[in-house]
């Protein structure tokens, strides 16, 4: 409505109800109707205002304009200000020019590959901040990212506004995202334990469910032997062993921390500073911290954007220096026990996120005068199978032939 303009009018005299009914019959939209004195005030679109004169004449109603809103009136008021109009045109052109570059990079879904790794790669490919959007081939970049980072199994690259959006999915299981063109190899156990599940896809299984295994023991051999009626090996077929093997094993757990700890309390004294970043150049004033003791810095960055994905190379930063003091406290036995249990829970949760199944935990918490120790063993079920080169056999027929 602001683009087309609207006015607020005041009507008085005549038949008000008939006037409003005629407006409704002629599909003239009125809003924010209020009683003012002996008349009414209301808003209506500029294009409908010119249709009111014959209606007002029929109802003997007088119309007065109270206020004018919208772009048409703004342009009419400033029609003689040529420099102002020129400034608006230059500003529009400047915004259009900046919209042709990348000023914001969003990376979503990454865990193993950090944002710093992605930014280093984008810098090498000349696709970082300030890059001309037409120079970025999204399809090629997505393919190159998969080649550069084997952990990434799926990637989407798109440009929206002035933002480069990279959405990735990773496979944290190294056994799955390794390349499939393996050389001839065996799978060996990385730890001691007992086989609880085993599914072999290629190769010769050397153990079965329920068998105890040791670290370094061959689980699946990448060699399939062909024997004759006398059980003599007459030929061998080699391959890359492939299997899903799960072993129940025990892992040691030890976590010790001091009961004494420092607690930070803020004094309430603060100093402020600010920065402005334009086209990668930063200008501003640092917070005056001369009269502060120990302090930390809190920075809030406010990027300038027109829409959700339309960022411009301009941002404002507010930096706050907050003074604090440190006091020494001692965990009570109950607090130390709860903290030890919390740290154990975090350890178990992190392992479960990696695909490790927690079977049983046997951890004892011991609290002394100065420290707290959580120590024991945790029974888990985890995937096993480290790849090693297979051993090639020299058959008797080959020796005789040579």
Coordinates of C-alpha atoms in Angstrom, one line a residue, residues 3-179:
X3 CA 4.1 1.9 -2.9
X4 CA 0.8 3.0 -4.4
X5 CA 0.1 5.6 -1.7
X6 CA -2.9 6.2 0.6
X7 CA -4.5 9.2 2.4
X8 CA -6.3 9.7 5.7
X9 CA -9.4 11.8 5.3
X10 CA -11.9 13.5 7.5
X11 CA -15.6 13.6 6.6
X12 CA -18.3 15.8 8.1
X13 CA -21.8 17.0 7.4
X14 CA -24.5 15.2 5.4
X15 CA -25.6 11.5 5.8
X16 CA -22.6 9.5 7.0
X17 CA -24.3 6.1 6.8
X18 CA -25.4 6.6 3.2
X19 CA -21.9 7.8 2.3
X20 CA -20.3 4.6 3.9
X21 CA -22.9 2.4 2.1
X22 CA -22.1 4.0 -1.2
X23 CA -18.4 3.4 -0.7
X24 CA -19.2 -0.3 0.0
X25 CA -21.4 -0.6 -3.1
X26 CA -18.6 1.0 -5.2
X27 CA -16.0 -1.4 -3.6
X28 CA -14.0 1.4 -2.1
X29 CA -12.0 -0.1 0.8
X30 CA -11.9 2.0 4.0
X31 CA -9.9 1.1 7.2
X32 CA -9.1 2.5 10.6
X33 CA -12.5 4.3 10.8
X34 CA -12.7 6.4 13.9
X35 CA -15.2 9.0 15.3
X36 CA -13.5 12.4 15.6
X37 CA -15.6 15.3 16.9
X38 CA -18.8 15.5 14.7
X39 CA -17.3 13.5 11.9
X40 CA -15.2 10.5 11.0
X41 CA -11.6 9.8 10.0
X42 CA -10.5 6.9 7.8
X43 CA -7.9 5.7 5.4
X44 CA -8.3 4.8 1.8
X45 CA -6.1 4.1 -1.2
X46 CA -5.0 7.0 -3.4
X47 CA -6.7 5.6 -6.5
X48 CA -10.0 5.4 -4.6
X49 CA -9.8 8.9 -3.3
X50 CA -10.6 10.4 -6.8
X51 CA -13.8 8.4 -6.9
X52 CA -15.2 9.9 -3.7
X53 CA -16.3 13.3 -5.2
X54 CA -19.6 12.2 -6.8
X55 CA -20.5 10.1 -3.7
X56 CA -19.8 13.1 -1.4
X57 CA -22.0 15.3 -3.6
X58 CA -24.9 12.9 -3.3
X59 CA -24.6 12.8 0.5
X60 CA -23.7 16.4 0.9
X61 CA -20.6 15.4 2.8
X62 CA -17.4 17.4 3.0
X63 CA -14.0 15.7 2.7
X64 CA -10.7 17.0 3.9
X65 CA -7.3 15.3 3.7
X66 CA -5.6 15.0 7.0
X67 CA -2.4 13.1 6.0
X68 CA -0.7 11.6 2.9
X69 CA 1.3 8.4 3.0
X70 CA 3.3 6.5 0.4
X71 CA 5.9 6.7 -2.3
X72 CA 4.0 8.9 -4.8
X73 CA 3.8 11.7 -2.2
X74 CA 7.4 11.2 -1.1
X75 CA 8.6 11.6 -4.7
X76 CA 6.4 14.6 -5.3
X77 CA 7.8 16.4 -2.2
X78 CA 11.4 15.7 -3.3
X79 CA 11.0 16.2 -7.0
X80 CA 13.2 19.3 -7.0
X81 CA 16.0 17.7 -4.9
X82 CA 18.1 16.4 -7.8
X83 CA 21.1 15.5 -5.6
X84 CA 18.8 13.5 -3.3
X85 CA 17.3 11.6 -6.2
X86 CA 20.7 11.0 -7.7
X87 CA 21.9 9.6 -4.4
X88 CA 19.0 7.2 -4.3
X89 CA 19.8 6.0 -7.8
X90 CA 23.5 5.6 -6.9
X91 CA 22.6 3.7 -3.7
X92 CA 20.3 1.4 -5.7
X93 CA 23.0 0.8 -8.3
X94 CA 25.6 0.1 -5.5
X95 CA 23.3 -2.4 -3.8
X96 CA 22.7 -4.1 -7.2
X97 CA 26.5 -4.3 -7.8
X98 CA 27.1 -5.8 -4.4
X99 CA 24.4 -8.4 -4.9
X100 CA 26.6 -9.9 -7.7
X101 CA 29.1 -11.1 -5.1
X102 CA 29.2 -13.7 -2.2
X103 CA 29.2 -12.0 1.2
X104 CA 28.0 -14.9 3.4
X105 CA 28.9 -18.6 3.5
X106 CA 26.7 -21.1 5.3
X107 CA 28.0 -24.6 6.0
X108 CA 25.5 -27.0 7.4
X109 CA 25.6 -30.7 8.5
X110 CA 29.4 -30.9 9.0
X111 CA 30.9 -32.6 12.1
X112 CA 34.1 -34.5 11.1
X113 CA 35.1 -31.8 8.6
X114 CA 35.4 -28.5 10.4
X115 CA 34.3 -25.1 9.0
X116 CA 38.0 -24.0 9.0
X117 CA 38.7 -27.0 6.6
X118 CA 35.9 -25.9 4.3
X119 CA 37.0 -22.3 4.3
X120 CA 40.6 -23.3 3.5
X121 CA 39.3 -25.3 0.6
X122 CA 37.1 -22.5 -0.6
X123 CA 40.0 -20.0 -0.4
X124 CA 42.1 -22.4 -2.6
X125 CA 39.3 -22.6 -5.1
X126 CA 38.9 -18.8 -5.1
X127 CA 35.3 -19.1 -3.9
X128 CA 35.4 -17.3 -0.6
X129 CA 34.0 -13.9 0.5
X130 CA 33.8 -11.4 -2.3
X131 CA 33.7 -13.9 -5.1
X132 CA 31.7 -13.0 -8.3
X133 CA 28.7 -15.3 -8.2
X134 CA 28.9 -16.2 -11.9
X135 CA 32.4 -17.6 -11.3
X136 CA 31.1 -20.3 -9.0
X137 CA 30.0 -23.6 -10.6
X138 CA 27.8 -25.2 -7.9
X139 CA 27.6 -28.6 -9.6
X140 CA 31.4 -28.8 -10.1
X141 CA 32.1 -27.5 -6.5
X142 CA 29.8 -30.3 -5.1
X143 CA 31.7 -32.9 -7.0
X144 CA 35.1 -31.5 -5.9
X145 CA 34.1 -31.4 -2.3
X146 CA 33.2 -35.1 -2.4
X147 CA 36.6 -35.8 -3.9
X148 CA 38.5 -33.6 -1.4
X149 CA 36.7 -34.9 1.7
X150 CA 36.1 -38.6 1.7
X151 CA 34.0 -38.3 4.9
X152 CA 31.3 -36.4 2.9
X153 CA 28.8 -38.8 1.3
X154 CA 26.4 -36.2 0.0
X155 CA 26.7 -32.5 -0.6
X156 CA 24.5 -29.7 -2.0
X157 CA 25.9 -26.4 -3.1
X158 CA 23.6 -23.5 -4.0
X159 CA 23.6 -19.7 -4.2
X160 CA 20.7 -17.8 -2.6
X161 CA 20.9 -14.0 -2.6
X162 CA 24.5 -13.2 -1.7
X163 CA 24.8 -16.4 0.4
X164 CA 26.7 -19.5 -0.6
X165 CA 25.0 -22.4 1.1
X166 CA 26.8 -25.7 1.4
X167 CA 24.8 -28.6 2.9
X168 CA 26.7 -31.8 3.6
X169 CA 26.1 -35.2 5.1
X170 CA 28.9 -37.2 6.5
X171 CA 29.4 -40.8 7.3
X172 CA 31.4 -41.1 10.5
X173 CA 31.9 -44.9 10.1
X174 CA 35.3 -45.2 8.4
X175 CA 34.5 -48.7 7.3
X176 CA 31.7 -47.4 5.1
X177 CA 33.2 -44.3 3.6
X178 CA 36.5 -45.9 2.7
X179 CA 37.0 -46.4 -1.0

